[in-house]
Amino acid sequence: MIYTFVNGCPTEERKYLLDFKGSLVDPTGRLSSWKGYNCCQWTGIRCDFHSGHVISLHLKTPFASNYWDNPKILSGAIHPSLFNLQNLEHLDLGYNDFSGTSISPQLAKLQSLSFLSLANAGFGGEVPVELGNITTLRHLEISVGSSLSLNDTALQSRKFAGWIRNLQSLEYLAMDSVNLWMASEHLCNALRSLPNLREIHLADCGLSGTIPSLLNFTHLSHLDLSSNPFNYSLLPAWFQNVSSMVSLDLRSCGFDGFSIPSNLLYRSNLRYLDLSDNSLEGDLSFLLYQSSSIANLYLQDNSLDGVIPPFFVNFTKLKNLVLANNYLTGDIPFFGSALTVIDLSQNKLTGNIPPSIGCLPLLRSLNLENNRLSGKIPDTVSKLARLEKLKLSSNNLTGSFSLSLIDNLTQLRELNLSSNSFTINISSTWIPAFAHLEFLGLSFCNIDGGFPAFLSTQYSFLDLDLSHNNIVGKIPNWLWDLPALEVLLLSNNQLQGYLPSVISKGFAFVDLKRNKLQGSLPSLENSMGLLDVSENNFSGPIPTIMKADSLVLSSNNLTGEIPSSFCTNTIQIQILDLSKNNLRGTIPPNLGRCEYMTILNLAQNDLQGEIPEQIGNLSSLRTLSLYGNNLQGSIPSSIINCSFLEVFDVGSNLIEGNIPVCIGELRWLRILNLASNKLEGTVPAFLLGLKLLQILDLSHNCLSGPIPINLGNLDGMIHESHNDESEFASLVPVIDTVYGNKFMIWDQVTLWVKGRPSSYEKIFKEFTFIDLSNNTLSGQIPPEVGLLKNLNALNLSRNQLSGSIPESVGALVKLESLDLSANKLSGKIPSELLNLAFLEVLNVSDNMVSGLIPQGKQFSTFEASSFAENRDLHGSPLENRTFSPGFDGKGIPGIQEELDNREKEAEEEEDKMKRWWAVGVGLSYGMGFATVIAVLCFRIRWRYEYFSFLDSLMPHLFGRH
């Protein structure tokens, strides 16, 4: 082909580039220079100096923290004309957005290509095998990137091992987050065929099995196989012999339960090592063999223990040391002076923060959070002039600390001193030298007085936490106008006054609970993540404009009706807690339009009317609490559509009718409270088919009939929960900020446990409870109750149950409260109940049980009221036993034994008393003889008793029996 050159640019190639430009979307005009005849002068174009052919097209989007929001991103399609640039050697389209398109096989036409980067450009589908025909490639980068790999058309390469082996010149390979799981078996052989590889980046590719051996790679310097589920039993031995390696990244590779071999780093020249987020055990002694070349060491999120060895001071090139979230103990040692990042958080370190920490002039980040450090913060922290992050929260630091000590830290961006045992002193006139704080954590710091004035000098706040202090006065108005502030935590203080009538800024989270704020609630004109103003003194109606994802307004004095505007086109609320107020009226049917609602808590108000059928439209609902209102009617059958419901609490209302069958279809239900209503019918057997149920309260209704026997279906009350996601049930995370703050809303339910009402805000996964009391249930207590080995409390009182107490109740080894009072139970109290070591409350009063009360163990702690009103029940703690007419208990096993023991004890006591009388008479003979004679002369009966006593005493005095 003959090219026509115009000012050094081939005309045909200029046309190809313009065709390519025409298929792109360029919102910011990055390609505005693509005009005129000399394409060699266009942005991103480089031509051969002699021939003028286009040899480089570099259109990688300039760096931005969030590429999706970067306005400079190019998008659109790849025009086929691009592949006619036969002399192209360098092609970089990385970090653009070509989502929805596949990588074209026509790339193989570019036979001169040595550099190809399509990284994070949104391509999907299958990687074409034709790439293996570009044998000139030395650099291949088609990584997806975590921010772009969530679409449904994510990249994959099922034939990776076949085409990659053809690229014999390849030196750099990066295919992070490309699905290569089908290539796992042949990956090792495929990579061995590429002896020139210097860098391999295959993170998060779904690889499994064995880590490929790369022992013969004499030039390999960088290896990243992180986030692949290898589940390897130990680290491959070949690592120690690859002396060319300078960077090794094996984080999140499933290494489980083994120690790092001591010779792993023998003869190593590593500068970067990342073994984080595995389950590695043992200590840090393997580092002893590491040369001083190491600069970046990441071992966080493992199970390493022991002390931090002192030889770290010899690592003179170490810059980043991250050992967080392990089990390291002991003191903090000396470190090399080149360190810029130290993260030892979430360990078990003790002792003081060493003053030597001030001898690290390059330190930018110091994180010692969540340890057991004590003593004071050393004054030497004031010498860390380059420090940007100082995190010392959740330790046992004591004394007092003045913030003026860190006045020299002009670069400070994050400061967290929360949850220690010291007092923070803040001068009202102090103005720090730093002015760009983004995060400040001073919760639980015993701060007194008014709102800290220095905060008004900080305009870059993203996250401010002053919760759990003693701050008084008003919230300053300037705080609501800080341009970057997203998270504001001021809960548990003594703040007073009013909020602005309108909050126009869209916060991510505002927590003002447990203060003394008053007045009306503000309108929220811009969408807020979560607003929590619970437990204050707010009054008046709820504003109609409350644009928030989550609202917690409980425990105030709010009045009026629930606005129907909560769920509109502009407001789609997810969490709504209006409990413990004075709201009236009905539940708005419009709430059924909140399709994303997960928690709806309207408990303890004065709501009336029926539960609207539209509640059934809340298909994402997990918690529905309507406890303590005046709701009438029946439970709507539409509740069956709330298929993810975990908590259903309509206790203490006026609900009528039978328990609907639809409740038996809520298979995720854990808490069901229908107590204190007007429900009729029987206890339906389908309720006992709810396998996850851990709390069942049907008390104070009009239920009749027997207790169903299919108790063995209640798996949640039989087996312990092994869910480690949370300590608590139905924990709902609301927001997780970049600074680690997690906010959550807890399920709430009011139960009668251990004889008294208790309001639970945090329902432990292990807490299980059944209350069927105050009904008219009849029949026997089914023996199957003994299957509920995880049960903590059982209340069947005030019914008409008959028969005996099942011996199987003794198998409920976790039982803490058992109330069977006010029934018609008979027979004995089973001795098997002595096995209930955790039993604190027992009540079998007002029945017809008989026989001897089991003695010993926890039964010795129960009072007589636990057994009262049982005519033929005997034994401690009942003091006065009453028998039926003509019954004295003799000859009855157990009772006869008790009588014999008491008679024997009385004889022994009488014997002791006689001995003491003998001693007393001897001592008082000289002094009291006249008194004795006078007494004996006073009454004849006393004389008779006295001489009878002497007759019985003689054998004891003279040793004759």
Tab-separated table of C-alpha atoms in Angstrom, residues 500-748:
chain	number	residue	atom	x	y	z
A	500	PRO	CA	-32.068	24.202	62.795
A	501	SER	CA	-35.567	24.180	61.361
A	502	VAL	CA	-34.126	22.902	58.094
A	503	ILE	CA	-31.011	20.788	57.475
A	504	SER	CA	-30.254	21.266	53.817
A	505	LYS	CA	-26.946	19.395	53.727
A	506	GLY	CA	-27.003	15.706	52.867
A	507	PHE	CA	-25.114	13.919	55.673
A	508	ALA	CA	-24.304	10.238	55.580
A	509	PHE	CA	-25.012	9.784	59.277
A	510	VAL	CA	-26.031	12.037	62.172
A	511	ASP	CA	-26.262	10.512	65.658
A	512	LEU	CA	-27.617	12.797	68.399
A	513	LYS	CA	-29.289	10.208	70.623
A	514	ARG	CA	-29.358	10.441	74.432
A	515	ASN	CA	-29.008	14.183	74.821
A	516	LYS	CA	-31.387	16.873	76.072
A	517	LEU	CA	-32.266	18.437	72.757
A	518	GLN	CA	-35.745	19.858	72.427
A	519	GLY	CA	-38.123	21.680	70.131
A	520	SER	CA	-39.319	20.525	66.729
A	521	LEU	CA	-37.564	18.097	64.433
A	522	PRO	CA	-35.854	19.689	61.434
A	523	SER	CA	-36.955	19.124	57.876
A	524	LEU	CA	-34.412	17.198	55.801
A	525	GLU	CA	-34.373	18.752	52.353
A	526	ASN	CA	-31.502	16.710	50.927
A	527	SER	CA	-31.142	12.986	51.228
A	528	MET	CA	-29.451	11.863	54.446
A	529	GLY	CA	-28.159	8.377	55.124
A	530	LEU	CA	-29.333	7.996	58.723
A	531	LEU	CA	-30.616	10.374	61.385
A	532	ASP	CA	-30.799	9.141	64.988
A	533	VAL	CA	-32.270	11.607	67.494
A	534	SER	CA	-33.757	9.032	69.855
A	535	GLU	CA	-34.002	9.578	73.615
A	536	ASN	CA	-34.216	13.368	73.557
A	537	ASN	CA	-37.041	15.793	74.294
A	538	PHE	CA	-38.240	16.606	70.793
A	539	SER	CA	-41.927	17.369	70.536
A	540	GLY	CA	-44.552	18.310	68.021
A	541	PRO	CA	-45.405	16.575	64.750
A	542	ILE	CA	-42.993	14.816	62.406
A	543	PRO	CA	-42.111	17.084	59.450
A	544	THR	CA	-43.541	16.015	56.113
A	545	ILE	CA	-40.176	16.459	54.375
A	546	MET	CA	-37.753	13.929	55.849
A	547	LYS	CA	-35.493	12.783	53.024
A	548	ALA	CA	-33.492	10.050	54.698
A	549	ASP	CA	-32.698	6.414	54.088
A	550	SER	CA	-33.087	5.660	57.796
A	551	LEU	CA	-34.829	7.546	60.608
A	552	VAL	CA	-34.593	6.679	64.318
A	553	LEU	CA	-36.863	9.083	66.221
A	554	SER	CA	-37.808	6.844	69.158
A	555	SER	CA	-38.207	7.834	72.811
A	556	ASN	CA	-39.219	11.457	72.353
A	557	ASN	CA	-42.494	13.328	72.835
A	558	LEU	CA	-43.580	13.433	69.213
A	559	THR	CA	-47.282	13.865	68.586
A	560	GLY	CA	-49.693	13.916	65.702
A	561	GLU	CA	-50.000	11.305	62.985
A	562	ILE	CA	-47.403	9.406	60.984
A	563	PRO	CA	-46.837	11.351	57.735
A	564	SER	CA	-47.889	9.515	54.614
A	565	SER	CA	-45.024	11.197	52.728
A	566	PHE	CA	-42.344	8.779	53.936
A	567	CYS	CA	-42.534	6.647	50.840
A	568	THR	CA	-42.784	8.771	47.712
A	569	ASN	CA	-40.784	9.158	44.539
A	570	THR	CA	-38.260	11.311	46.389
A	571	ILE	CA	-38.160	9.424	49.713
A	572	GLN	CA	-37.600	5.676	49.883
A	573	ILE	CA	-36.922	4.999	53.533
A	574	GLN	CA	-35.262	1.748	54.618
A	575	ILE	CA	-35.348	1.978	58.420
A	576	LEU	CA	-38.123	3.783	60.292
A	577	ASP	CA	-38.189	3.725	64.097
A	578	LEU	CA	-40.888	5.921	65.648
A	579	SER	CA	-41.341	3.850	68.807
A	580	LYS	CA	-41.978	5.221	72.296
A	581	ASN	CA	-43.642	8.472	71.331
A	582	ASN	CA	-47.208	9.813	71.557
A	583	LEU	CA	-48.236	9.330	67.954
A	584	ARG	CA	-51.910	8.853	67.226
A	585	GLY	CA	-54.060	7.935	64.269
A	586	THR	CA	-53.684	4.924	62.025
A	587	ILE	CA	-50.772	3.277	60.252
A	588	PRO	CA	-50.631	4.976	56.808
A	589	PRO	CA	-51.235	2.478	53.993
A	590	ASN	CA	-48.648	4.486	52.033
A	591	LEU	CA	-45.926	2.788	54.068
A	592	GLY	CA	-46.583	-0.204	51.854
A	593	ARG	CA	-44.858	1.701	49.064
A	594	CYS	CA	-41.492	1.608	50.863
A	595	GLU	CA	-40.189	-1.288	48.812
A	596	TYR	CA	-36.718	-1.094	50.386
A	597	MET	CA	-37.950	-1.018	53.998
A	598	THR	CA	-36.061	-3.461	56.248
A	599	ILE	CA	-37.089	-2.246	59.742
A	600	LEU	CA	-40.421	-0.712	60.755
A	601	ASN	CA	-40.791	-0.030	64.481
A	602	LEU	CA	-43.938	1.809	65.611
A	603	ALA	CA	-44.081	0.256	69.084
A	604	GLN	CA	-45.443	1.979	72.205
A	605	ASN	CA	-47.488	4.751	70.694
A	606	ASP	CA	-51.260	5.293	70.648
A	607	LEU	CA	-51.969	4.016	67.155
A	608	GLN	CA	-55.422	2.675	66.397
A	609	GLY	CA	-57.256	1.009	63.564
A	610	GLU	CA	-56.161	-2.133	61.765
A	611	ILE	CA	-52.824	-3.272	60.430
A	612	PRO	CA	-53.090	-2.260	56.757
A	613	GLU	CA	-52.963	-4.973	54.130
A	614	GLN	CA	-50.362	-2.880	52.286
A	615	ILE	CA	-47.771	-3.893	54.882
A	616	GLY	CA	-47.549	-7.088	52.862
A	617	ASN	CA	-45.961	-5.113	50.023
A	618	LEU	CA	-42.774	-4.676	52.079
A	619	SER	CA	-41.023	-7.674	50.581
A	620	SER	CA	-37.623	-6.702	52.066
A	621	LEU	CA	-38.925	-6.269	55.623
A	622	ARG	CA	-36.914	-8.019	58.328
A	623	THR	CA	-38.366	-6.427	61.478
A	624	LEU	CA	-41.970	-5.353	62.099
A	625	SER	CA	-42.693	-4.126	65.642
A	626	LEU	CA	-46.124	-2.716	66.465
A	627	TYR	CA	-45.996	-3.592	70.173
A	628	GLY	CA	-47.961	-1.609	72.739
A	629	ASN	CA	-50.568	0.220	70.665
A	630	ASN	CA	-54.349	-0.063	70.354
A	631	LEU	CA	-54.454	-1.841	67.037
A	632	GLN	CA	-57.567	-3.879	66.316
A	633	GLY	CA	-58.779	-6.378	63.777
A	634	SER	CA	-56.880	-9.439	62.683
A	635	ILE	CA	-53.386	-10.085	61.418
A	636	PRO	CA	-53.516	-9.427	57.648
A	637	SER	CA	-52.929	-12.461	55.467
A	638	SER	CA	-50.705	-10.325	53.220
A	639	ILE	CA	-47.953	-10.676	55.809
A	640	ILE	CA	-47.020	-13.863	53.960
A	641	ASN	CA	-45.392	-11.663	51.301
A	642	CYS	CA	-42.850	-10.405	53.851
A	643	SER	CA	-40.896	-13.569	53.220
A	644	PHE	CA	-37.664	-12.319	54.853
A	645	LEU	CA	-39.335	-11.298	58.113
A	646	GLU	CA	-37.252	-12.213	61.165
A	647	VAL	CA	-39.035	-10.248	63.895
A	648	PHE	CA	-42.832	-9.953	64.105
A	649	ASP	CA	-44.008	-8.212	67.284
A	650	VAL	CA	-47.636	-7.123	67.663
A	651	GLY	CA	-47.853	-7.799	71.400
A	652	SER	CA	-50.030	-5.698	73.737
A	653	ASN	CA	-52.683	-4.664	71.237
A	654	LEU	CA	-56.331	-5.627	70.659
A	655	ILE	CA	-55.755	-8.106	67.833
A	656	GLU	CA	-58.536	-10.684	67.449
A	657	GLY	CA	-59.239	-13.919	65.622
A	658	ASN	CA	-57.116	-17.001	65.159
A	659	ILE	CA	-53.397	-17.083	64.514
A	660	PRO	CA	-53.308	-17.044	60.687
A	661	VAL	CA	-51.762	-19.899	58.728
A	662	CYS	CA	-49.620	-17.442	56.759
A	663	ILE	CA	-47.312	-16.929	59.750
A	664	GLY	CA	-46.240	-20.542	59.401
A	665	GLU	CA	-44.827	-19.674	55.957
A	666	LEU	CA	-42.352	-17.084	57.305
A	667	ARG	CA	-39.404	-19.459	57.358
A	668	TRP	CA	-36.845	-16.835	58.478
A	669	LEU	CA	-38.869	-15.841	61.548
A	670	ARG	CA	-36.843	-15.816	64.763
A	671	ILE	CA	-39.008	-13.700	67.064
A	672	LEU	CA	-42.793	-13.992	67.218
A	673	ASN	CA	-44.583	-11.946	69.885
A	674	LEU	CA	-48.389	-12.049	69.822
A	675	ALA	CA	-48.814	-11.665	73.594
A	676	SER	CA	-51.527	-9.634	75.347
A	677	ASN	CA	-54.109	-9.610	72.595
A	678	LYS	CA	-57.517	-11.260	72.116
A	679	LEU	CA	-56.443	-14.184	69.985
A	680	GLU	CA	-58.586	-17.322	70.088
A	681	GLY	CA	-58.399	-20.898	68.923
A	682	THR	CA	-55.560	-23.326	69.562
A	683	VAL	CA	-51.796	-23.041	69.465
A	684	PRO	CA	-51.361	-24.056	65.821
A	685	ALA	CA	-48.904	-26.834	65.084
A	686	PHE	CA	-47.563	-24.934	62.062
A	687	LEU	CA	-45.871	-22.415	64.371
A	688	LEU	CA	-43.627	-25.189	65.602
A	689	GLY	CA	-42.473	-25.745	62.054
A	690	LEU	CA	-40.577	-22.433	62.086
A	691	LYS	CA	-37.125	-23.929	62.349
A	692	LEU	CA	-35.304	-20.675	63.159
A	693	LEU	CA	-37.739	-19.531	65.843
A	694	GLN	CA	-35.965	-18.585	69.061
A	695	ILE	CA	-38.638	-16.497	70.833
A	696	LEU	CA	-42.321	-17.492	70.903
A	697	ASP	CA	-44.676	-15.422	73.105
A	698	LEU	CA	-48.402	-16.156	72.909
A	699	SER	CA	-49.178	-15.292	76.531
A	700	HIS	CA	-52.233	-13.371	77.804
A	701	ASN	CA	-54.631	-14.425	75.065
A	702	CYS	CA	-57.700	-16.682	74.903
A	703	LEU	CA	-56.001	-19.732	73.415
A	704	SER	CA	-57.246	-23.180	74.362
A	705	GLY	CA	-56.584	-26.828	73.612
A	706	PRO	CA	-53.356	-28.792	74.060
A	707	ILE	CA	-49.758	-27.794	73.489
A	708	PRO	CA	-48.652	-29.249	70.115
A	709	ILE	CA	-46.206	-32.128	70.437
A	710	ASN	CA	-44.046	-31.304	67.390
A	711	LEU	CA	-41.612	-29.268	69.497
A	712	GLY	CA	-38.756	-31.181	67.932
A	713	ASN	CA	-39.102	-29.073	64.785
A	714	LEU	CA	-37.856	-25.930	66.553
A	715	ASP	CA	-34.239	-26.247	65.468
A	716	GLY	CA	-33.480	-22.736	66.722
A	717	MET	CA	-34.260	-23.908	70.267
A	718	ILE	CA	-32.468	-27.231	69.923
A	719	HIS	CA	-29.132	-26.453	68.318
A	720	GLU	CA	-26.677	-23.692	69.077
A	721	SER	CA	-26.203	-21.089	66.397
A	722	HIS	CA	-22.898	-21.306	64.541
A	723	ASN	CA	-23.377	-18.086	62.617
A	724	ASP	CA	-20.290	-15.943	63.243
A	725	GLU	CA	-21.503	-12.932	61.280
A	726	SER	CA	-22.498	-11.178	64.485
A	727	GLU	CA	-22.800	-11.687	68.209
A	728	PHE	CA	-26.341	-10.451	68.027
A	729	ALA	CA	-29.366	-11.504	66.073
A	730	SER	CA	-30.632	-9.360	63.225
A	731	LEU	CA	-27.789	-6.902	63.391
A	732	VAL	CA	-28.454	-4.342	60.665
A	733	PRO	CA	-25.390	-2.393	59.515
A	734	VAL	CA	-26.449	0.992	58.242
A	735	ILE	CA	-23.244	2.545	57.028
A	736	ASP	CA	-19.558	1.692	57.092
A	737	THR	CA	-17.393	4.748	56.533
A	738	VAL	CA	-13.847	4.848	55.270
A	739	TYR	CA	-12.777	5.454	58.864
A	740	GLY	CA	-14.252	2.209	60.117
A	741	ASN	CA	-17.399	3.470	61.851
A	742	LYS	CA	-20.226	0.949	61.733
A	743	PHE	CA	-23.747	1.989	62.604
A	744	MET	CA	-26.525	-0.427	63.320
A	745	ILE	CA	-30.105	-0.674	64.465
A	746	TRP	CA	-31.077	-3.373	66.938
A	747	ASP	CA	-34.230	-5.433	67.118
A	748	GLN	CA	-36.376	-4.593	70.138
